[in-house]
Amino acid sequence: MLEGFYPKDYVNSTYEIDFEALYRKGYRSIIFDIDNTLVPHGAPADERAIALIKRLKKIGYQITMLSNNKEPRVKMFCDVVSLPYIYKAGKPNPEKYRLAMQQMGTNEKNTLFVGDQIFTDVWGANKAGIYSILVKPIHPKEEIQIVLKRILEKVVLFFYAHRRP
């Protein structure tokens, strides 16, 4: 019943993902959430995020940012890292995930999604057929609606951790 919410992988941080190994496995594009995935909520692109994006581009990845946030916030981040973006994405609706893949010229077989929320990021990626990676939020300060969802996420993560092979 909860399997649709389960990420394919769950890691502590975006910055711990072995993107080189995933590239060798055939992945060619990454769709990222921004807030609490790459930087704290509302923060501009920092040195760590900039370095990661440069590294991913050098590996050969196509990258698009996908956010439910408004354009000014998303544009502020993406202008610094020179990346395309989709704002007010309506996640978990898979439509904008598919649009991002179309714009990058990739498909669900060679696209990764990285985000920090189960009920928007991961569920939407799973519905779009994309390999989903859930990361722990960078910073505990979040909007109230996200704090409330985190309570339900704990239930999903409990069952995810105890699923049978």
PDB file of C-alpha atoms in Angstrom:
ATOM      1  CA  MET A   1       0.000   0.000   0.000  1.00  0.00           C
ATOM      2  CA  LEU A   2       2.797   2.454   0.849  1.00  0.00           C
ATOM      3  CA  GLU A   3       5.192   1.233  -1.856  1.00  0.00           C
ATOM      4  CA  GLY A   4       4.333   4.122  -4.174  1.00  0.00           C
ATOM      5  CA  PHE A   5       5.898   6.457  -1.620  1.00  0.00           C
ATOM      6  CA  TYR A   6       9.102   4.452  -1.188  1.00  0.00           C
ATOM      7  CA  PRO A   7      12.247   5.932  -2.720  1.00  0.00           C
ATOM      8  CA  LYS A   8      14.532   3.644  -4.687  1.00  0.00           C
ATOM      9  CA  ASP A   9      17.342   4.873  -2.460  1.00  0.00           C
ATOM     10  CA  TYR A  10      17.508   6.852   0.784  1.00  0.00           C
ATOM     11  CA  VAL A  11      20.715   8.661   1.777  1.00  0.00           C
ATOM     12  CA  ASN A  12      21.832  11.215   4.330  1.00  0.00           C
ATOM     13  CA  SER A  13      22.724  13.943   1.852  1.00  0.00           C
ATOM     14  CA  THR A  14      22.718  14.858  -1.809  1.00  0.00           C
ATOM     15  CA  TYR A  15      26.424  15.455  -1.379  1.00  0.00           C
ATOM     16  CA  GLU A  16      27.035  11.787  -0.490  1.00  0.00           C
ATOM     17  CA  ILE A  17      25.484  10.318  -3.647  1.00  0.00           C
ATOM     18  CA  ASP A  18      27.934   8.516  -5.931  1.00  0.00           C
ATOM     19  CA  PHE A  19      26.857  10.244  -9.139  1.00  0.00           C
ATOM     20  CA  GLU A  20      29.843   8.820 -11.039  1.00  0.00           C
ATOM     21  CA  ALA A  21      28.672   5.259 -10.330  1.00  0.00           C
ATOM     22  CA  LEU A  22      25.131   6.142 -11.384  1.00  0.00           C
ATOM     23  CA  TYR A  23      26.474   7.610 -14.633  1.00  0.00           C
ATOM     24  CA  ARG A  24      28.344   4.361 -15.294  1.00  0.00           C
ATOM     25  CA  LYS A  25      25.009   2.547 -14.793  1.00  0.00           C
ATOM     26  CA  GLY A  26      23.530   4.585 -17.651  1.00  0.00           C
ATOM     27  CA  TYR A  27      21.859   7.549 -15.979  1.00  0.00           C
ATOM     28  CA  ARG A  28      22.268  10.737 -18.017  1.00  0.00           C
ATOM     29  CA  SER A  29      20.028  13.321 -16.409  1.00  0.00           C
ATOM     30  CA  ILE A  30      19.104  14.501 -12.936  1.00  0.00           C
ATOM     31  CA  ILE A  31      16.036  16.370 -11.809  1.00  0.00           C
ATOM     32  CA  PHE A  32      16.639  18.086  -8.487  1.00  0.00           C
ATOM     33  CA  ASP A  33      14.433  19.682  -5.910  1.00  0.00           C
ATOM     34  CA  ILE A  34      16.195  22.750  -4.463  1.00  0.00           C
ATOM     35  CA  ASP A  35      15.029  23.595  -0.957  1.00  0.00           C
ATOM     36  CA  ASN A  36      16.450  21.332   1.740  1.00  0.00           C
ATOM     37  CA  THR A  37      17.896  19.101  -0.983  1.00  0.00           C
ATOM     38  CA  LEU A  38      20.750  21.288  -2.242  1.00  0.00           C
ATOM     39  CA  VAL A  39      20.567  24.262   0.151  1.00  0.00           C
ATOM     40  CA  PRO A  40      18.497  25.207   3.217  1.00  0.00           C
ATOM     41  CA  HIS A  41      14.969  26.387   2.469  1.00  0.00           C
ATOM     42  CA  GLY A  42      15.030  29.742   0.660  1.00  0.00           C
ATOM     43  CA  ALA A  43      18.844  29.985   0.590  1.00  0.00           C
ATOM     44  CA  PRO A  44      20.808  31.033  -2.487  1.00  0.00           C
ATOM     45  CA  ALA A  45      23.186  28.645  -4.229  1.00  0.00           C
ATOM     46  CA  ASP A  46      26.213  28.209  -1.988  1.00  0.00           C
ATOM     47  CA  GLU A  47      29.760  27.071  -2.770  1.00  0.00           C
ATOM     48  CA  ARG A  48      28.929  23.423  -2.102  1.00  0.00           C
ATOM     49  CA  ALA A  49      25.915  23.443  -4.447  1.00  0.00           C
ATOM     50  CA  ILE A  50      27.857  25.308  -7.143  1.00  0.00           C
ATOM     51  CA  ALA A  51      30.742  22.811  -6.923  1.00  0.00           C
ATOM     52  CA  LEU A  52      28.351  19.850  -7.143  1.00  0.00           C
ATOM     53  CA  ILE A  53      26.582  21.226 -10.211  1.00  0.00           C
ATOM     54  CA  LYS A  54      29.927  21.890 -11.928  1.00  0.00           C
ATOM     55  CA  ARG A  55      31.042  18.336 -11.135  1.00  0.00           C
ATOM     56  CA  LEU A  56      27.806  16.846 -12.482  1.00  0.00           C
ATOM     57  CA  LYS A  57      28.040  18.858 -15.698  1.00  0.00           C
ATOM     58  CA  LYS A  58      31.656  17.715 -16.132  1.00  0.00           C
ATOM     59  CA  ILE A  59      30.564  14.079 -15.712  1.00  0.00           C
ATOM     60  CA  GLY A  60      28.087  14.668 -18.531  1.00  0.00           C
ATOM     61  CA  TYR A  61      24.712  14.954 -16.810  1.00  0.00           C
ATOM     62  CA  GLN A  62      21.840  17.068 -18.075  1.00  0.00           C
ATOM     63  CA  ILE A  63      20.243  18.786 -15.062  1.00  0.00           C
ATOM     64  CA  THR A  64      16.928  20.531 -14.440  1.00  0.00           C
ATOM     65  CA  MET A  65      15.580  21.976 -11.209  1.00  0.00           C
ATOM     66  CA  LEU A  66      11.968  21.137 -10.404  1.00  0.00           C
ATOM     67  CA  SER A  67      10.329  23.122  -7.620  1.00  0.00           C
ATOM     68  CA  ASN A  68       6.858  23.776  -6.279  1.00  0.00           C
ATOM     69  CA  ASN A  69       8.103  27.211  -5.290  1.00  0.00           C
ATOM     70  CA  LYS A  70       7.437  30.476  -7.130  1.00  0.00           C
ATOM     71  CA  GLU A  71       9.682  31.675  -9.926  1.00  0.00           C
ATOM     72  CA  PRO A  72      11.634  34.387  -8.072  1.00  0.00           C
ATOM     73  CA  ARG A  73      12.956  31.866  -5.528  1.00  0.00           C
ATOM     74  CA  VAL A  74      13.804  29.207  -8.146  1.00  0.00           C
ATOM     75  CA  LYS A  75      15.312  31.709 -10.590  1.00  0.00           C
ATOM     76  CA  MET A  76      17.541  33.153  -7.848  1.00  0.00           C
ATOM     77  CA  PHE A  77      19.137  29.737  -7.344  1.00  0.00           C
ATOM     78  CA  CYS A  78      19.244  28.628 -10.978  1.00  0.00           C
ATOM     79  CA  ASP A  79      20.751  31.856 -12.328  1.00  0.00           C
ATOM     80  CA  VAL A  80      23.839  31.271 -10.165  1.00  0.00           C
ATOM     81  CA  VAL A  81      24.332  27.655 -11.325  1.00  0.00           C
ATOM     82  CA  SER A  82      23.213  28.309 -14.931  1.00  0.00           C
ATOM     83  CA  LEU A  83      20.528  25.627 -15.016  1.00  0.00           C
ATOM     84  CA  PRO A  84      17.061  25.376 -16.513  1.00  0.00           C
ATOM     85  CA  TYR A  85      14.167  25.120 -14.108  1.00  0.00           C
ATOM     86  CA  ILE A  86      10.482  24.485 -13.782  1.00  0.00           C
ATOM     87  CA  TYR A  87       8.700  26.371 -11.010  1.00  0.00           C
ATOM     88  CA  LYS A  88       5.234  25.872  -9.508  1.00  0.00           C
ATOM     89  CA  ALA A  89       5.639  22.286 -10.670  1.00  0.00           C
ATOM     90  CA  GLY A  90       2.626  20.880  -8.845  1.00  0.00           C
ATOM     91  CA  LYS A  91       4.575  17.910  -7.492  1.00  0.00           C
ATOM     92  CA  PRO A  92       3.588  15.084  -7.060  1.00  0.00           C
ATOM     93  CA  ASN A  93       1.842  15.430 -10.419  1.00  0.00           C
ATOM     94  CA  PRO A  94       4.214  13.609 -12.827  1.00  0.00           C
ATOM     95  CA  GLU A  95       3.500  15.993 -15.731  1.00  0.00           C
ATOM     96  CA  LYS A  96       6.378  18.409 -14.975  1.00  0.00           C
ATOM     97  CA  TYR A  97       8.828  15.560 -14.360  1.00  0.00           C
ATOM     98  CA  ARG A  98       8.008  14.391 -17.887  1.00  0.00           C
ATOM     99  CA  LEU A  99       8.380  17.942 -19.210  1.00  0.00           C
ATOM    100  CA  ALA A 100      11.845  18.177 -17.599  1.00  0.00           C
ATOM    101  CA  MET A 101      12.876  14.904 -19.272  1.00  0.00           C
ATOM    102  CA  GLN A 102      11.504  16.080 -22.607  1.00  0.00           C
ATOM    103  CA  GLN A 103      13.471  19.331 -22.337  1.00  0.00           C
ATOM    104  CA  MET A 104      16.668  17.420 -21.499  1.00  0.00           C
ATOM    105  CA  GLY A 105      16.121  14.828 -24.227  1.00  0.00           C
ATOM    106  CA  THR A 106      16.095  11.958 -21.744  1.00  0.00           C
ATOM    107  CA  ASN A 107      13.551   9.465 -20.460  1.00  0.00           C
ATOM    108  CA  GLU A 108      12.488   7.656 -17.303  1.00  0.00           C
ATOM    109  CA  LYS A 109      15.085   4.897 -17.843  1.00  0.00           C
ATOM    110  CA  ASN A 110      18.094   7.253 -17.719  1.00  0.00           C
ATOM    111  CA  THR A 111      16.839   9.972 -15.359  1.00  0.00           C
ATOM    112  CA  LEU A 112      17.360  10.331 -11.612  1.00  0.00           C
ATOM    113  CA  PHE A 113      15.341  12.452  -9.230  1.00  0.00           C
ATOM    114  CA  VAL A 114      16.786  13.778  -5.957  1.00  0.00           C
ATOM    115  CA  GLY A 115      14.596  15.417  -3.327  1.00  0.00           C
ATOM    116  CA  ASP A 116      13.898  15.645   0.400  1.00  0.00           C
ATOM    117  CA  GLN A 117      10.127  15.062   0.607  1.00  0.00           C
ATOM    118  CA  ILE A 118       8.222  11.817   0.195  1.00  0.00           C
ATOM    119  CA  PHE A 119       4.729  13.118  -0.584  1.00  0.00           C
ATOM    120  CA  THR A 120       5.821  15.552  -3.281  1.00  0.00           C
ATOM    121  CA  ASP A 121       9.291  14.705  -4.615  1.00  0.00           C
ATOM    122  CA  VAL A 122       9.500  10.932  -4.322  1.00  0.00           C
ATOM    123  CA  TRP A 123       5.860  10.145  -5.012  1.00  0.00           C
ATOM    124  CA  GLY A 124       5.881  12.299  -8.134  1.00  0.00           C
ATOM    125  CA  ALA A 125       9.137  10.773  -9.403  1.00  0.00           C
ATOM    126  CA  ASN A 126       7.783   7.281  -8.787  1.00  0.00           C
ATOM    127  CA  LYS A 127       4.568   8.123 -10.651  1.00  0.00           C
ATOM    128  CA  ALA A 128       6.701   9.363 -13.569  1.00  0.00           C
ATOM    129  CA  GLY A 129       8.710   6.114 -13.509  1.00  0.00           C
ATOM    130  CA  ILE A 130      11.975   7.832 -12.506  1.00  0.00           C
ATOM    131  CA  TYR A 131      14.607   6.416 -10.146  1.00  0.00           C
ATOM    132  CA  SER A 132      13.946   8.380  -6.944  1.00  0.00           C
ATOM    133  CA  ILE A 133      16.539   9.227  -4.313  1.00  0.00           C
ATOM    134  CA  LEU A 134      15.311  10.629  -1.016  1.00  0.00           C
ATOM    135  CA  VAL A 135      17.754  12.709   1.010  1.00  0.00           C
ATOM    136  CA  LYS A 136      17.437  13.887   4.589  1.00  0.00           C
ATOM    137  CA  PRO A 137      16.550  17.587   4.822  1.00  0.00           C
ATOM    138  CA  ILE A 138      19.564  19.885   5.095  1.00  0.00           C
ATOM    139  CA  HIS A 139      18.038  22.151   7.719  1.00  0.00           C
ATOM    140  CA  PRO A 140      15.209  21.649  10.265  1.00  0.00           C
ATOM    141  CA  LYS A 141      13.640  25.093   9.665  1.00  0.00           C
ATOM    142  CA  GLU A 142      10.678  24.544   7.327  1.00  0.00           C
ATOM    143  CA  GLU A 143       7.244  25.941   6.572  1.00  0.00           C
ATOM    144  CA  ILE A 144       4.439  24.608   8.771  1.00  0.00           C
ATOM    145  CA  GLN A 145       2.799  22.537   6.026  1.00  0.00           C
ATOM    146  CA  ILE A 146       6.094  20.711   5.471  1.00  0.00           C
ATOM    147  CA  VAL A 147       6.579  20.153   9.215  1.00  0.00           C
ATOM    148  CA  LEU A 148       3.155  18.487   9.351  1.00  0.00           C
ATOM    149  CA  LYS A 149       3.977  16.248   6.357  1.00  0.00           C
ATOM    150  CA  ARG A 150       7.208  15.189   8.056  1.00  0.00           C
ATOM    151  CA  ILE A 151       5.125  13.481  10.760  1.00  0.00           C
ATOM    152  CA  LEU A 152       3.431  11.294   8.148  1.00  0.00           C
ATOM    153  CA  GLU A 153       6.757  10.737   6.391  1.00  0.00           C
ATOM    154  CA  LYS A 154       8.068   9.093   9.563  1.00  0.00           C
ATOM    155  CA  VAL A 155       5.341   6.457   9.231  1.00  0.00           C
ATOM    156  CA  VAL A 156       6.257   5.752   5.606  1.00  0.00           C
ATOM    157  CA  LEU A 157       9.973   5.630   6.461  1.00  0.00           C
ATOM    158  CA  PHE A 158       9.297   3.181   9.296  1.00  0.00           C
ATOM    159  CA  PHE A 159       7.630   0.753   6.899  1.00  0.00           C
ATOM    160  CA  TYR A 160      10.266   1.462   4.225  1.00  0.00           C
ATOM    161  CA  ALA A 161      13.021   0.512   6.693  1.00  0.00           C
ATOM    162  CA  HIS A 162      11.172  -2.686   7.697  1.00  0.00           C
ATOM    163  CA  ARG A 163      10.042  -3.839   4.265  1.00  0.00           C
ATOM    164  CA  ARG A 164      10.744  -7.422   3.366  1.00  0.00           C
ATOM    165  CA  PRO A 165      13.246  -8.207   0.606  1.00  0.00           C
TER     166      PRO A 165
END
